[in-house]
């Protein structure tokens, strides 16, 4: 289709808005144009994080000389012509706004040659107006050079971050395009240095491994799923196992009908499916290519085209979760012990063995809620384990259908207690038990103010306290099931309150503190009944593979590894 200015009625339906916010948005628009032109080799060159220069060179179809100037007119596009076309967009661009928007805020030049044209046309623009036009020798394809972005709009320049930060965004954008179009060769040069070079492959997994690191190479799995109810939805996903999760969210990439999108909701679906397998602060790694009928996705919702609206959002969400969950079941057995160590026989119990839920002698339960065993929500996905015994008064050893399991009794109990406390809190407050004798606790000065300010929260957590003279508190109730001394637990809680809650943390640090102080410790001898109870309760909770602080609760020595190491095979 030749480039034409859209009729006003069609242009009016195009989602207006600012296309050019920062260097990365310029790069994005130029990449879209190159891909729409069928390029399979694209080089991006930036200087000073794109603030000084952005140049995108492709080997695509080029723009015929007669149309090149028109490409810089508002709403001029070769990709759609009618309002109906807006409902079936197959190209990345469609609004005819990128080139004029960029040319309005930077010094732009274009060098473009369709393969059947003998020479390339060169245009140089200033303030959106063509200042120079000539034919030059040049290879087929198109090069757009953007210099001094926002040179004429200093207010917008002020919103930019450092060249390094802007450059980082461009790099991340290229990762996204590279995993979405694995067959296209992408190169990114930053201040003359090649910072990315990949492509020419059919498999997004190969690209992802290349971007992240060799440890991914043979660990990534590709799964495909379709939802055939109604018009078909299809998902192709590349997933990393949970042990290769990353400390940042930047390694999840989504594409809908081969359009790179942010997909906040899609990311939520994936993160949720991974959550039981990941310690806090770790995020999944994966590439998700969704294919949906073209009339079920609205691309025209956001000026930067980075979000789309899906007509059957719920079905897509469910498809994603289903796919990821089932892949993870295969992919993420419990952490496997990678080296065999000699298991020492349990040390003779020096202290009498404890049952799991003692009630402190000087206390009576104020609420029975805590003494109930955890009712099991279903998602633990644990094999049934048979407890064999305790090692070093610290680990519970158990047998499962596929090997030997070693459970860290403190980490496991901490997780169980954490989930119980969370459930109690959701029901309105933690179960408390009254002390027969109120206890006077001396506080260090830094905790006094916290204790006063947070008296209500303390009460919700089971600690009823009153000021008692200067620098002391009277403690009347404590959370049910506390194992540490009340003063010690209260001190730890006030400490956690003083630190506040880190915004990105999913674990509630106050509940984690209480869980820690109401869990059995390493070194506590346990009765066989207590061990069985603990393992059963662990089987029932979600997130059971890690304690609230992110340590694993269970390790597995697989049956096949035992066989191998004993040279039975
Ligand atoms: P849109 O991509 O929405 O059509 P643009 O302003 O980005 O709008 O581009 C205008 C037109 O210029 C495109 O429709 C296309 O015909 C042409 N064009 C832009 N960049 C390229 C390129 N790299 N290769 C070939 N044609 C291009
Ligand atoms: Mg475009």
PDB file of C-alpha atoms in Angstrom, residues 280-454:
ATOM      1  CA  UNK A 280      10.457 -13.719  48.216  1.00  0.00           C
ATOM      2  CA  UNK A 281      12.364 -11.254  46.137  1.00  0.00           C
ATOM      3  CA  UNK A 282      12.891 -13.655  43.231  1.00  0.00           C
ATOM      4  CA  UNK A 283      11.100 -13.278  39.947  1.00  0.00           C
ATOM      5  CA  UNK A 284      10.445 -15.678  37.112  1.00  0.00           C
ATOM      6  CA  UNK A 285      12.227 -15.723  33.792  1.00  0.00           C
ATOM      7  CA  UNK A 286      10.317 -16.463  30.608  1.00  0.00           C
ATOM      8  CA  UNK A 287       9.093 -15.534  27.171  1.00  0.00           C
ATOM      9  CA  UNK A 288       5.409 -15.819  26.344  1.00  0.00           C
ATOM     10  CA  UNK A 289       4.113 -15.663  22.809  1.00  0.00           C
ATOM     11  CA  UNK A 290       0.362 -15.478  22.671  1.00  0.00           C
ATOM     12  CA  UNK A 291      -1.571 -15.896  19.481  1.00  0.00           C
ATOM     13  CA  UNK A 292      -5.161 -14.694  19.535  1.00  0.00           C
ATOM     14  CA  UNK A 293      -7.607 -14.010  16.705  1.00  0.00           C
ATOM     15  CA  UNK A 294      -6.721 -10.628  15.261  1.00  0.00           C
ATOM     16  CA  UNK A 295     -10.200  -9.231  15.856  1.00  0.00           C
ATOM     17  CA  UNK A 296      -9.964 -10.084  19.561  1.00  0.00           C
ATOM     18  CA  UNK A 297      -7.115  -7.776  20.362  1.00  0.00           C
ATOM     19  CA  UNK A 298      -7.356  -4.030  20.437  1.00  0.00           C
ATOM     20  CA  UNK A 299      -3.972  -2.479  19.810  1.00  0.00           C
ATOM     21  CA  UNK A 300      -5.386   0.979  19.585  1.00  0.00           C
ATOM     22  CA  UNK A 301      -5.575   1.572  23.338  1.00  0.00           C
ATOM     23  CA  UNK A 302      -2.291   3.209  24.163  1.00  0.00           C
ATOM     24  CA  UNK A 303      -0.293   5.709  22.135  1.00  0.00           C
ATOM     25  CA  UNK A 304       2.947   3.824  22.628  1.00  0.00           C
ATOM     26  CA  UNK A 305       1.244   0.543  21.621  1.00  0.00           C
ATOM     27  CA  UNK A 306       2.869  -1.223  24.573  1.00  0.00           C
ATOM     28  CA  UNK A 307      -0.405  -2.417  26.041  1.00  0.00           C
ATOM     29  CA  UNK A 308      -3.202  -4.201  24.235  1.00  0.00           C
ATOM     30  CA  UNK A 309      -6.735  -4.973  25.255  1.00  0.00           C
ATOM     31  CA  UNK A 310      -7.763  -8.594  24.950  1.00  0.00           C
ATOM     32  CA  UNK A 311     -11.368  -9.402  24.448  1.00  0.00           C
ATOM     33  CA  UNK A 312     -11.137 -12.710  26.342  1.00  0.00           C
ATOM     34  CA  UNK A 313      -8.750 -11.558  28.993  1.00  0.00           C
ATOM     35  CA  UNK A 314      -9.911 -14.118  31.523  1.00  0.00           C
ATOM     36  CA  UNK A 315      -9.438 -17.011  29.163  1.00  0.00           C
ATOM     37  CA  UNK A 316      -5.951 -15.784  28.343  1.00  0.00           C
ATOM     38  CA  UNK A 317      -5.128 -15.354  32.010  1.00  0.00           C
ATOM     39  CA  UNK A 318      -6.330 -18.869  32.719  1.00  0.00           C
ATOM     40  CA  UNK A 319      -4.421 -20.322  29.789  1.00  0.00           C
ATOM     41  CA  UNK A 320      -1.229 -18.694  31.017  1.00  0.00           C
ATOM     42  CA  UNK A 321      -1.666 -19.935  34.550  1.00  0.00           C
ATOM     43  CA  UNK A 322      -2.602 -23.425  33.479  1.00  0.00           C
ATOM     44  CA  UNK A 323       0.393 -23.686  31.199  1.00  0.00           C
ATOM     45  CA  UNK A 324       2.867 -22.339  33.701  1.00  0.00           C
ATOM     46  CA  UNK A 325       1.497 -24.371  36.613  1.00  0.00           C
ATOM     47  CA  UNK A 326       1.660 -27.642  34.775  1.00  0.00           C
ATOM     48  CA  UNK A 327       5.113 -26.894  33.395  1.00  0.00           C
ATOM     49  CA  UNK A 328       6.351 -26.094  36.880  1.00  0.00           C
ATOM     50  CA  UNK A 329       5.072 -29.339  38.301  1.00  0.00           C
ATOM     51  CA  UNK A 330       7.351 -31.174  35.901  1.00  0.00           C
ATOM     52  CA  UNK A 331      10.112 -28.678  36.134  1.00  0.00           C
ATOM     53  CA  UNK A 332      10.369 -27.922  39.783  1.00  0.00           C
ATOM     54  CA  UNK A 333      10.532 -30.908  41.974  1.00  0.00           C
ATOM     55  CA  UNK A 334      11.758 -30.018  45.418  1.00  0.00           C
ATOM     56  CA  UNK A 335      15.298 -28.723  45.492  1.00  0.00           C
ATOM     57  CA  UNK A 336      17.576 -31.657  44.869  1.00  0.00           C
ATOM     58  CA  UNK A 337      20.662 -32.319  46.939  1.00  0.00           C
ATOM     59  CA  UNK A 338      23.436 -32.141  44.446  1.00  0.00           C
ATOM     60  CA  UNK A 339      26.154 -33.861  46.411  1.00  0.00           C
ATOM     61  CA  UNK A 340      25.907 -36.912  48.611  1.00  0.00           C
ATOM     62  CA  UNK A 341      26.975 -36.317  52.156  1.00  0.00           C
ATOM     63  CA  UNK A 342      27.150 -39.008  54.768  1.00  0.00           C
ATOM     64  CA  UNK A 343      24.103 -38.786  56.972  1.00  0.00           C
ATOM     65  CA  UNK A 344      25.191 -39.095  60.584  1.00  0.00           C
ATOM     66  CA  UNK A 345      23.094 -41.066  63.006  1.00  0.00           C
ATOM     67  CA  UNK A 346      20.960 -38.865  65.228  1.00  0.00           C
ATOM     68  CA  UNK A 347      22.750 -37.562  68.280  1.00  0.00           C
ATOM     69  CA  UNK A 348      21.392 -39.085  71.481  1.00  0.00           C
ATOM     70  CA  UNK A 349      18.709 -36.810  72.822  1.00  0.00           C
ATOM     71  CA  UNK A 350      20.114 -34.791  75.679  1.00  0.00           C
ATOM     72  CA  UNK A 351      16.852 -33.082  76.481  1.00  0.00           C
ATOM     73  CA  UNK A 352      13.444 -34.652  76.694  1.00  0.00           C
ATOM     74  CA  UNK A 353      11.696 -34.662  73.349  1.00  0.00           C
ATOM     75  CA  UNK A 354       9.138 -31.903  72.874  1.00  0.00           C
ATOM     76  CA  UNK A 355       5.674 -32.222  71.480  1.00  0.00           C
ATOM     77  CA  UNK A 356       5.095 -29.687  68.756  1.00  0.00           C
ATOM     78  CA  UNK A 357       2.562 -27.333  70.313  1.00  0.00           C
ATOM     79  CA  UNK A 358       3.346 -26.847  73.980  1.00  0.00           C
ATOM     80  CA  UNK A 359       1.302 -24.371  75.973  1.00  0.00           C
ATOM     81  CA  UNK A 360       3.658 -22.362  78.173  1.00  0.00           C
ATOM     82  CA  UNK A 361       3.090 -23.355  81.769  1.00  0.00           C
ATOM     83  CA  UNK A 362       2.246 -19.841  82.986  1.00  0.00           C
ATOM     84  CA  UNK A 363      -0.374 -19.301  80.357  1.00  0.00           C
ATOM     85  CA  UNK A 364      -3.861 -20.319  79.428  1.00  0.00           C
ATOM     86  CA  UNK A 365      -5.252 -20.077  75.946  1.00  0.00           C
ATOM     87  CA  UNK A 366      -7.406 -17.014  75.390  1.00  0.00           C
ATOM     88  CA  UNK A 367      -8.644 -18.422  72.120  1.00  0.00           C
ATOM     89  CA  UNK A 368      -8.669 -21.984  70.941  1.00  0.00           C
ATOM     90  CA  UNK A 369      -8.043 -21.015  67.332  1.00  0.00           C
ATOM     91  CA  UNK A 370      -4.346 -21.650  67.453  1.00  0.00           C
ATOM     92  CA  UNK A 371      -4.385 -25.187  68.714  1.00  0.00           C
ATOM     93  CA  UNK A 372      -6.281 -26.442  65.687  1.00  0.00           C
ATOM     94  CA  UNK A 373      -4.080 -28.153  63.165  1.00  0.00           C
ATOM     95  CA  UNK A 374      -3.729 -26.294  59.911  1.00  0.00           C
ATOM     96  CA  UNK A 375      -6.578 -27.169  57.631  1.00  0.00           C
ATOM     97  CA  UNK A 376      -5.004 -27.913  54.340  1.00  0.00           C
ATOM     98  CA  UNK A 377      -5.532 -25.682  51.337  1.00  0.00           C
ATOM     99  CA  UNK A 378      -4.840 -27.877  48.402  1.00  0.00           C
ATOM    100  CA  UNK A 379      -1.946 -26.445  46.501  1.00  0.00           C
ATOM    101  CA  UNK A 380       1.013 -27.877  48.389  1.00  0.00           C
ATOM    102  CA  UNK A 381       1.577 -30.571  45.760  1.00  0.00           C
ATOM    103  CA  UNK A 382       3.702 -32.578  48.066  1.00  0.00           C
ATOM    104  CA  UNK A 383       4.152 -36.244  47.769  1.00  0.00           C
ATOM    105  CA  UNK A 384       3.062 -38.047  50.930  1.00  0.00           C
ATOM    106  CA  UNK A 385       6.119 -38.440  53.105  1.00  0.00           C
ATOM    107  CA  UNK A 386       6.922 -41.085  55.685  1.00  0.00           C
ATOM    108  CA  UNK A 387       8.939 -39.666  58.551  1.00  0.00           C
ATOM    109  CA  UNK A 388      12.009 -41.752  59.444  1.00  0.00           C
ATOM    110  CA  UNK A 389      13.595 -39.721  62.181  1.00  0.00           C
ATOM    111  CA  UNK A 390      15.508 -36.674  63.255  1.00  0.00           C
ATOM    112  CA  UNK A 391      19.129 -35.810  62.553  1.00  0.00           C
ATOM    113  CA  UNK A 392      21.152 -33.501  64.790  1.00  0.00           C
ATOM    114  CA  UNK A 393      17.925 -32.436  66.456  1.00  0.00           C
ATOM    115  CA  UNK A 394      17.594 -30.102  63.491  1.00  0.00           C
ATOM    116  CA  UNK A 395      16.483 -32.000  60.418  1.00  0.00           C
ATOM    117  CA  UNK A 396      13.624 -34.379  59.875  1.00  0.00           C
ATOM    118  CA  UNK A 397      14.433 -37.191  57.487  1.00  0.00           C
ATOM    119  CA  UNK A 398      11.579 -38.671  55.501  1.00  0.00           C
ATOM    120  CA  UNK A 399      10.977 -41.021  52.649  1.00  0.00           C
ATOM    121  CA  UNK A 400       8.906 -40.074  49.628  1.00  0.00           C
ATOM    122  CA  UNK A 401       7.971 -41.940  46.467  1.00  0.00           C
ATOM    123  CA  UNK A 402      10.966 -40.534  44.634  1.00  0.00           C
ATOM    124  CA  UNK A 403      13.735 -40.385  47.178  1.00  0.00           C
ATOM    125  CA  UNK A 404      14.855 -39.150  50.513  1.00  0.00           C
ATOM    126  CA  UNK A 405      13.685 -35.833  51.947  1.00  0.00           C
ATOM    127  CA  UNK A 406      15.463 -33.722  54.497  1.00  0.00           C
ATOM    128  CA  UNK A 407      13.353 -31.098  56.181  1.00  0.00           C
ATOM    129  CA  UNK A 408      14.769 -28.191  58.136  1.00  0.00           C
ATOM    130  CA  UNK A 409      12.498 -28.308  61.178  1.00  0.00           C
ATOM    131  CA  UNK A 410      12.805 -24.634  62.034  1.00  0.00           C
ATOM    132  CA  UNK A 411      12.357 -23.361  58.482  1.00  0.00           C
ATOM    133  CA  UNK A 412       9.436 -25.725  57.928  1.00  0.00           C
ATOM    134  CA  UNK A 413       7.656 -24.866  61.163  1.00  0.00           C
ATOM    135  CA  UNK A 414       8.286 -21.198  60.530  1.00  0.00           C
ATOM    136  CA  UNK A 415       6.519 -21.472  57.183  1.00  0.00           C
ATOM    137  CA  UNK A 416       3.628 -23.370  58.735  1.00  0.00           C
ATOM    138  CA  UNK A 417       3.245 -20.827  61.534  1.00  0.00           C
ATOM    139  CA  UNK A 418       3.554 -17.941  59.110  1.00  0.00           C
ATOM    140  CA  UNK A 419       0.670 -19.231  57.016  1.00  0.00           C
ATOM    141  CA  UNK A 420      -1.429 -19.867  60.131  1.00  0.00           C
ATOM    142  CA  UNK A 421      -0.744 -16.388  61.482  1.00  0.00           C
ATOM    143  CA  UNK A 422      -1.562 -14.856  58.139  1.00  0.00           C
ATOM    144  CA  UNK A 423      -4.887 -16.660  58.050  1.00  0.00           C
ATOM    145  CA  UNK A 424      -5.676 -15.541  61.604  1.00  0.00           C
ATOM    146  CA  UNK A 425      -4.808 -11.976  60.774  1.00  0.00           C
ATOM    147  CA  UNK A 426      -7.060 -12.066  57.739  1.00  0.00           C
ATOM    148  CA  UNK A 427      -9.863 -13.168  60.069  1.00  0.00           C
ATOM    149  CA  UNK A 428      -9.361 -10.072  62.226  1.00  0.00           C
ATOM    150  CA  UNK A 429      -6.448 -10.656  64.546  1.00  0.00           C
ATOM    151  CA  UNK A 430      -4.063 -13.164  65.962  1.00  0.00           C
ATOM    152  CA  UNK A 431      -5.089 -15.523  68.688  1.00  0.00           C
ATOM    153  CA  UNK A 432      -3.740 -14.303  71.998  1.00  0.00           C
ATOM    154  CA  UNK A 433      -3.191 -15.984  75.306  1.00  0.00           C
ATOM    155  CA  UNK A 434      -3.338 -14.120  78.578  1.00  0.00           C
ATOM    156  CA  UNK A 435      -0.400 -14.352  80.931  1.00  0.00           C
ATOM    157  CA  UNK A 436      -1.455 -15.371  84.424  1.00  0.00           C
ATOM    158  CA  UNK A 437       0.966 -12.809  85.812  1.00  0.00           C
ATOM    159  CA  UNK A 438       1.425  -9.666  83.694  1.00  0.00           C
ATOM    160  CA  UNK A 439       5.054  -9.302  82.759  1.00  0.00           C
ATOM    161  CA  UNK A 440       7.128  -6.143  83.068  1.00  0.00           C
ATOM    162  CA  UNK A 441       9.494  -5.662  80.122  1.00  0.00           C
ATOM    163  CA  UNK A 442      12.219  -3.044  80.010  1.00  0.00           C
ATOM    164  CA  UNK A 443      12.620  -1.440  76.631  1.00  0.00           C
ATOM    165  CA  UNK A 444      15.637   0.168  75.032  1.00  0.00           C
ATOM    166  CA  UNK A 445      14.914   3.847  74.301  1.00  0.00           C
ATOM    167  CA  UNK A 446      14.624   3.336  70.527  1.00  0.00           C
ATOM    168  CA  UNK A 447      11.739   0.908  71.012  1.00  0.00           C
ATOM    169  CA  UNK A 448       9.672   2.936  73.465  1.00  0.00           C
ATOM    170  CA  UNK A 449       8.218   5.324  70.910  1.00  0.00           C
ATOM    171  CA  UNK A 450       7.517   2.453  68.511  1.00  0.00           C
ATOM    172  CA  UNK A 451       5.665   0.545  71.212  1.00  0.00           C
ATOM    173  CA  UNK A 452       3.456   3.554  71.980  1.00  0.00           C
ATOM    174  CA  UNK A 453       2.731   4.411  68.354  1.00  0.00           C
ATOM    175  CA  UNK A 454       2.022   0.851  67.365  1.00  0.00           C
TER     176      UNK A 454
END
